[in-house]
Each structure stands twice: as C-alpha cells, then as structure tokens.
C-alpha cells in the first residue's frame, strides 16, 4: 500500500470493569504501558502520516508517558462515548486530512496487534470502495440465554466473526457514518456498525485472535504471555 493513512486512538475510557483506579491503557504489561504497545505498530509504519490520541478531559497520565513527546502524535479531548471520542479525533485531523485518506481506528487497550496484521489489513483494503476491519472467526459454540440464564438456543457460528481493531475507512465515510449515528441517537459499539447503517458492507479481514482487548484483569495476564512469547521468538 502506497497511500498514507492516519490513526485515531480513543483513550478516554475508564477502568470500571478492571476494578482499578488506573485507566487500563496506562497499566503496565511486559515492561511497557498498554497504550505504548497499542501504538507501537503504527508509529513504526512508514505510511502512517500521524496519530491522534483522544484523551479524557481529566487525564493526568498521558504527559508522563514517553509517547507524549513523539512528534507523530497529537492529542485531543474525547467525549462520553466511543463515537464521540472518535469524532473528536477526526475533528483534530480535519485540517490535515484529505476526504479520501484512510483513517484507522484502534483501541488504546488492544496491545497485541501484530505488525503483520496491520500490513495485511492495509493491503487487503487499499483499493476497497468501503473499507473494513480486522476480525477473527468465532470458534466456540454459542448459546443464547433466556431471562433465567437457561439456554434458549444454540446459535450457529457459521459466518460469525469477532470484531477486532484497527477498523479502516475513508475519512469522509467514517465522519459521515458517525455523525449520522450521533444525530439518530444510535448506540454504536464500533465504527463498522456506524458504516453498516449507511447501507455499506465493510470487509472482514482475518486477523490474529490474540489481538485481544484489555477489559478484565485476566486479559492483562494473557496479554503479558502473548507479548513476552513474541519477544522470545
């Protein structure tokens, strides 16, 4: 892929489900903070034009990281929900980005993205009319519960995928999709869902299932194992 791309990293979330006063993106794993690992593949990529990290208004930890002085990174303040933060990141890019430039949105708490998966995503979508996302096919048997947590149905897993990040769309498509969701009051959990609501079909690009998001304390232990095993390879 020869075209430049931009990166938006929403990092305004809290650590409610981690049960920790420190936001999960600032927790330490394998010798670095989670967010340092999350940003590393983009900062090392030759076609990354710039990265916007979207922070909480009360964030006092970003300035203490080594990333704060990186010339490739700018910051802005996010909102209450993910889509508010991503829109804030897009707004911070407005003066520098072309409408057809690619924007990749990546979770601040997803530290195990392999550089090879990033390249795979960029290559697969370089000429795509819509864009898409890294995803992993669902391999577990899925059960739908009733109100009493009894099995109501076994859900066929054929053609089911687990959405990962980064998610990659043209600037003008992503901005329009998120503004539309905001105006409708729609609760979208990722960027692809907002793009789907425009009647488009993002492409699923197979990625490593180890590209996990830190949500619960046990996820941090798993990420530690993954990152240390890669370093030892």
PDB file of N, CA, C and O in Angstrom, residues 91-133:
ATOM      1  N   UNK A  91     -12.078  15.290  14.026  1.00  0.00           N
ATOM      2  CA  UNK A  91     -12.064  16.747  14.004  1.00  0.00           C
ATOM      3  C   UNK A  91     -10.658  17.303  14.135  1.00  0.00           C
ATOM      4  O   UNK A  91     -10.315  18.310  13.504  1.00  0.00           O
ATOM      5  N   UNK A  92      -9.832  16.637  14.937  1.00  0.00           N
ATOM      6  CA  UNK A  92      -8.454  17.084  15.117  1.00  0.00           C
ATOM      7  C   UNK A  92      -7.629  16.897  13.849  1.00  0.00           C
ATOM      8  O   UNK A  92      -6.609  17.564  13.662  1.00  0.00           O
ATOM      9  N   UNK A  93      -8.084  15.999  12.970  1.00  0.00           N
ATOM     10  CA  UNK A  93      -7.383  15.744  11.711  1.00  0.00           C
ATOM     11  C   UNK A  93      -7.876  16.627  10.564  1.00  0.00           C
ATOM     12  O   UNK A  93      -7.267  16.657   9.492  1.00  0.00           O
ATOM     13  N   UNK A  94      -8.968  17.317  10.765  1.00  0.00           N
ATOM     14  CA  UNK A  94      -9.702  17.952   9.679  1.00  0.00           C
ATOM     15  C   UNK A  94      -8.843  18.828   8.775  1.00  0.00           C
ATOM     16  O   UNK A  94      -9.018  18.858   7.557  1.00  0.00           O
ATOM     17  N   UNK A  95      -7.910  19.562   9.352  1.00  0.00           N
ATOM     18  CA  UNK A  95      -7.098  20.493   8.569  1.00  0.00           C
ATOM     19  C   UNK A  95      -5.964  19.808   7.826  1.00  0.00           C
ATOM     20  O   UNK A  95      -5.333  20.406   6.959  1.00  0.00           O
ATOM     21  N   UNK A  96      -5.697  18.544   8.160  1.00  0.00           N
ATOM     22  CA  UNK A  96      -4.540  17.858   7.571  1.00  0.00           C
ATOM     23  C   UNK A  96      -4.915  16.724   6.628  1.00  0.00           C
ATOM     24  O   UNK A  96      -4.082  16.282   5.839  1.00  0.00           O
ATOM     25  N   UNK A  97      -6.138  16.256   6.716  1.00  0.00           N
ATOM     26  CA  UNK A  97      -6.521  15.040   6.017  1.00  0.00           C
ATOM     27  C   UNK A  97      -7.292  15.364   4.745  1.00  0.00           C
ATOM     28  O   UNK A  97      -8.006  16.364   4.670  1.00  0.00           O
ATOM     29  N   UNK A  98      -7.131  14.517   3.738  1.00  0.00           N
ATOM     30  CA  UNK A  98      -7.938  14.602   2.523  1.00  0.00           C
ATOM     31  C   UNK A  98      -9.165  13.706   2.694  1.00  0.00           C
ATOM     32  O   UNK A  98      -9.109  12.707   3.417  1.00  0.00           O
ATOM     33  N   UNK A  99     -10.292  14.040   2.050  1.00  0.00           N
ATOM     34  CA  UNK A  99     -11.512  13.246   2.238  1.00  0.00           C
ATOM     35  C   UNK A  99     -11.332  11.760   1.969  1.00  0.00           C
ATOM     36  O   UNK A  99     -11.962  10.922   2.615  1.00  0.00           O
ATOM     37  N   UNK A 100     -10.469  11.413   1.001  1.00  0.00           N
ATOM     38  CA  UNK A 100     -10.283  10.009   0.639  1.00  0.00           C
ATOM     39  C   UNK A 100      -9.149   9.331   1.388  1.00  0.00           C
ATOM     40  O   UNK A 100      -8.863   8.158   1.138  1.00  0.00           O
ATOM     41  N   UNK A 101      -8.496  10.040   2.293  1.00  0.00           N
ATOM     42  CA  UNK A 101      -7.438   9.414   3.086  1.00  0.00           C
ATOM     43  C   UNK A 101      -8.038   8.323   3.970  1.00  0.00           C
ATOM     44  O   UNK A 101      -9.161   8.448   4.486  1.00  0.00           O
ATOM     45  N   UNK A 102      -7.255   7.276   4.164  1.00  0.00           N
ATOM     46  CA  UNK A 102      -7.677   6.220   5.076  1.00  0.00           C
ATOM     47  C   UNK A 102      -7.459   6.656   6.524  1.00  0.00           C
ATOM     48  O   UNK A 102      -6.435   7.263   6.845  1.00  0.00           O
ATOM     49  N   UNK A 103      -8.421   6.311   7.375  1.00  0.00           N
ATOM     50  CA  UNK A 103      -8.283   6.505   8.820  1.00  0.00           C
ATOM     51  C   UNK A 103      -8.473   5.160   9.487  1.00  0.00           C
ATOM     52  O   UNK A 103      -9.461   4.458   9.233  1.00  0.00           O
ATOM     53  N   UNK A 104      -7.524   4.786  10.325  1.00  0.00           N
ATOM     54  CA  UNK A 104      -7.610   3.547  11.090  1.00  0.00           C
ATOM     55  C   UNK A 104      -7.933   3.886  12.534  1.00  0.00           C
ATOM     56  O   UNK A 104      -7.258   4.741  13.133  1.00  0.00           O
ATOM     57  N   UNK A 105      -8.958   3.259  13.083  1.00  0.00           N
ATOM     58  CA  UNK A 105      -9.322   3.462  14.484  1.00  0.00           C
ATOM     59  C   UNK A 105      -8.901   2.214  15.255  1.00  0.00           C
ATOM     60  O   UNK A 105      -9.274   1.090  14.896  1.00  0.00           O
ATOM     61  N   UNK A 106      -8.108   2.423  16.302  1.00  0.00           N
ATOM     62  CA  UNK A 106      -7.585   1.293  17.072  1.00  0.00           C
ATOM     63  C   UNK A 106      -7.811   1.533  18.556  1.00  0.00           C
ATOM     64  O   UNK A 106      -7.651   2.657  19.055  1.00  0.00           O
ATOM     65  N   UNK A 107      -8.172   0.484  19.268  1.00  0.00           N
ATOM     66  CA  UNK A 107      -8.406   0.583  20.708  1.00  0.00           C
ATOM     67  C   UNK A 107      -7.107   0.853  21.459  1.00  0.00           C
ATOM     68  O   UNK A 107      -6.097   0.170  21.232  1.00  0.00           O
ATOM     69  N   UNK A 108      -7.145   1.790  22.382  1.00  0.00           N
ATOM     70  CA  UNK A 108      -5.974   2.086  23.206  1.00  0.00           C
ATOM     71  C   UNK A 108      -5.590   0.906  24.088  1.00  0.00           C
ATOM     72  O   UNK A 108      -4.433   0.766  24.487  1.00  0.00           O
ATOM     73  N   UNK A 109      -6.564   0.058  24.407  1.00  0.00           N
ATOM     74  CA  UNK A 109      -6.321  -1.085  25.287  1.00  0.00           C
ATOM     75  C   UNK A 109      -6.236  -2.394  24.501  1.00  0.00           C
ATOM     76  O   UNK A 109      -6.611  -3.450  24.993  1.00  0.00           O
ATOM     77  N   UNK A 110      -5.724  -2.314  23.276  1.00  0.00           N
ATOM     78  CA  UNK A 110      -5.530  -3.526  22.464  1.00  0.00           C
ATOM     79  C   UNK A 110      -4.040  -3.587  22.087  1.00  0.00           C
ATOM     80  O   UNK A 110      -3.634  -3.160  21.003  1.00  0.00           O
ATOM     81  N   UNK A 111      -3.212  -4.142  23.000  1.00  0.00           N
ATOM     82  CA  UNK A 111      -1.752  -4.037  22.859  1.00  0.00           C
ATOM     83  C   UNK A 111      -1.082  -5.128  22.022  1.00  0.00           C
ATOM     84  O   UNK A 111       0.136  -5.068  21.825  1.00  0.00           O
ATOM     85  N   UNK A 112      -1.835  -6.096  21.545  1.00  0.00           N
ATOM     86  CA  UNK A 112      -1.213  -7.267  20.916  1.00  0.00           C
ATOM     87  C   UNK A 112      -1.404  -7.329  19.406  1.00  0.00           C
ATOM     88  O   UNK A 112      -1.385  -8.421  18.815  1.00  0.00           O
ATOM     89  N   UNK A 113      -1.607  -6.186  18.757  1.00  0.00           N
ATOM     90  CA  UNK A 113      -1.741  -6.159  17.309  1.00  0.00           C
ATOM     91  C   UNK A 113      -0.406  -6.507  16.659  1.00  0.00           C
ATOM     92  O   UNK A 113       0.574  -5.778  16.831  1.00  0.00           O
ATOM     93  N   UNK A 114      -0.340  -7.587  15.880  1.00  0.00           N
ATOM     94  CA  UNK A 114       0.918  -7.887  15.181  1.00  0.00           C
ATOM     95  C   UNK A 114       1.113  -6.927  14.012  1.00  0.00           C
ATOM     96  O   UNK A 114       0.148  -6.580  13.320  1.00  0.00           O
ATOM     97  N   UNK A 115       2.335  -6.514  13.783  1.00  0.00           N
ATOM     98  CA  UNK A 115       2.628  -5.638  12.650  1.00  0.00           C
ATOM     99  C   UNK A 115       2.215  -6.291  11.339  1.00  0.00           C
ATOM    100  O   UNK A 115       1.773  -5.602  10.410  1.00  0.00           O
ATOM    101  N   UNK A 116       2.318  -7.612  11.264  1.00  0.00           N
ATOM    102  CA  UNK A 116       1.930  -8.319  10.039  1.00  0.00           C
ATOM    103  C   UNK A 116       0.437  -8.210   9.780  1.00  0.00           C
ATOM    104  O   UNK A 116       0.002  -8.150   8.618  1.00  0.00           O
ATOM    105  N   UNK A 117      -0.379  -8.162  10.837  1.00  0.00           N
ATOM    106  CA  UNK A 117      -1.824  -7.994  10.668  1.00  0.00           C
ATOM    107  C   UNK A 117      -2.158  -6.594  10.169  1.00  0.00           C
ATOM    108  O   UNK A 117      -3.080  -6.407   9.369  1.00  0.00           O
ATOM    109  N   UNK A 118      -1.419  -5.598  10.656  1.00  0.00           N
ATOM    110  CA  UNK A 118      -1.622  -4.235  10.177  1.00  0.00           C
ATOM    111  C   UNK A 118      -1.324  -4.160   8.679  1.00  0.00           C
ATOM    112  O   UNK A 118      -2.108  -3.597   7.906  1.00  0.00           O
ATOM    113  N   UNK A 119      -0.227  -4.739   8.260  1.00  0.00           N
ATOM    114  CA  UNK A 119       0.111  -4.748   6.833  1.00  0.00           C
ATOM    115  C   UNK A 119      -0.935  -5.494   6.022  1.00  0.00           C
ATOM    116  O   UNK A 119      -1.303  -5.074   4.917  1.00  0.00           O
ATOM    117  N   UNK A 120      -1.413  -6.605   6.556  1.00  0.00           N
ATOM    118  CA  UNK A 120      -2.431  -7.404   5.864  1.00  0.00           C
ATOM    119  C   UNK A 120      -3.701  -6.590   5.662  1.00  0.00           C
ATOM    120  O   UNK A 120      -4.299  -6.592   4.573  1.00  0.00           O
ATOM    121  N   UNK A 121      -4.133  -5.877   6.694  1.00  0.00           N
ATOM    122  CA  UNK A 121      -5.329  -5.037   6.603  1.00  0.00           C
ATOM    123  C   UNK A 121      -5.141  -3.952   5.545  1.00  0.00           C
ATOM    124  O   UNK A 121      -6.017  -3.729   4.697  1.00  0.00           O
ATOM    125  N   UNK A 122      -4.012  -3.271   5.592  1.00  0.00           N
ATOM    126  CA  UNK A 122      -3.746  -2.195   4.638  1.00  0.00           C
ATOM    127  C   UNK A 122      -3.726  -2.709   3.201  1.00  0.00           C
ATOM    128  O   UNK A 122      -4.283  -2.076   2.291  1.00  0.00           O
ATOM    129  N   UNK A 123      -3.122  -3.859   2.990  1.00  0.00           N
ATOM    130  CA  UNK A 123      -3.039  -4.418   1.640  1.00  0.00           C
ATOM    131  C   UNK A 123      -4.397  -4.896   1.133  1.00  0.00           C
ATOM    132  O   UNK A 123      -4.751  -4.679  -0.030  1.00  0.00           O
ATOM    133  N   UNK A 124      -5.166  -5.525   2.003  1.00  0.00           N
ATOM    134  CA  UNK A 124      -6.475  -6.063   1.604  1.00  0.00           C
ATOM    135  C   UNK A 124      -7.461  -4.957   1.251  1.00  0.00           C
ATOM    136  O   UNK A 124      -8.332  -5.132   0.400  1.00  0.00           O
ATOM    137  N   UNK A 125      -7.350  -3.827   1.923  1.00  0.00           N
ATOM    138  CA  UNK A 125      -8.347  -2.766   1.752  1.00  0.00           C
ATOM    139  C   UNK A 125      -7.864  -1.587   0.913  1.00  0.00           C
ATOM    140  O   UNK A 125      -8.607  -0.622   0.733  1.00  0.00           O
ATOM    141  N   UNK A 126      -6.657  -1.655   0.394  1.00  0.00           N
ATOM    142  CA  UNK A 126      -6.069  -0.488  -0.271  1.00  0.00           C
ATOM    143  C   UNK A 126      -6.932   0.067  -1.391  1.00  0.00           C
ATOM    144  O   UNK A 126      -6.989   1.283  -1.587  1.00  0.00           O
ATOM    145  N   UNK A 127      -7.629  -0.799  -2.123  1.00  0.00           N
ATOM    146  CA  UNK A 127      -8.482  -0.348  -3.225  1.00  0.00           C
ATOM    147  C   UNK A 127      -9.963  -0.597  -2.965  1.00  0.00           C
ATOM    148  O   UNK A 127     -10.779  -0.533  -3.887  1.00  0.00           O
ATOM    149  N   UNK A 128     -10.317  -0.895  -1.721  1.00  0.00           N
ATOM    150  CA  UNK A 128     -11.706  -1.237  -1.407  1.00  0.00           C
ATOM    151  C   UNK A 128     -12.579   0.013  -1.418  1.00  0.00           C
ATOM    152  O   UNK A 128     -12.169   1.086  -0.964  1.00  0.00           O
ATOM    153  N   UNK A 129     -13.782  -0.139  -1.907  1.00  0.00           N
ATOM    154  CA  UNK A 129     -14.694   1.003  -2.010  1.00  0.00           C
ATOM    155  C   UNK A 129     -15.289   1.399  -0.659  1.00  0.00           C
ATOM    156  O   UNK A 129     -15.737   2.536  -0.494  1.00  0.00           O
ATOM    157  N   UNK A 130     -15.306   0.484   0.296  1.00  0.00           N
ATOM    158  CA  UNK A 130     -15.960   0.742   1.581  1.00  0.00           C
ATOM    159  C   UNK A 130     -14.952   0.838   2.723  1.00  0.00           C
ATOM    160  O   UNK A 130     -14.967   1.777   3.515  1.00  0.00           O
ATOM    161  N   UNK A 131     -14.067  -0.130   2.823  1.00  0.00           N
ATOM    162  CA  UNK A 131     -13.186  -0.256   3.975  1.00  0.00           C
ATOM    163  C   UNK A 131     -13.544  -1.506   4.744  1.00  0.00           C
ATOM    164  O   UNK A 131     -14.311  -2.348   4.270  1.00  0.00           O
ATOM    165  N   UNK A 132     -12.999  -1.657   5.928  1.00  0.00           N
ATOM    166  CA  UNK A 132     -13.282  -2.871   6.684  1.00  0.00           C
ATOM    167  C   UNK A 132     -12.543  -2.907   8.003  1.00  0.00           C
ATOM    168  O   UNK A 132     -12.112  -1.882   8.531  1.00  0.00           O
ATOM    169  N   UNK A 133     -12.371  -4.114   8.505  1.00  0.00           N
ATOM    170  CA  UNK A 133     -11.826  -4.273   9.846  1.00  0.00           C
ATOM    171  C   UNK A 133     -11.159  -5.624   9.999  1.00  0.00           C
ATOM    172  O   UNK A 133     -11.508  -6.586   9.301  1.00  0.00           O
TER     173      UNK A 133
END
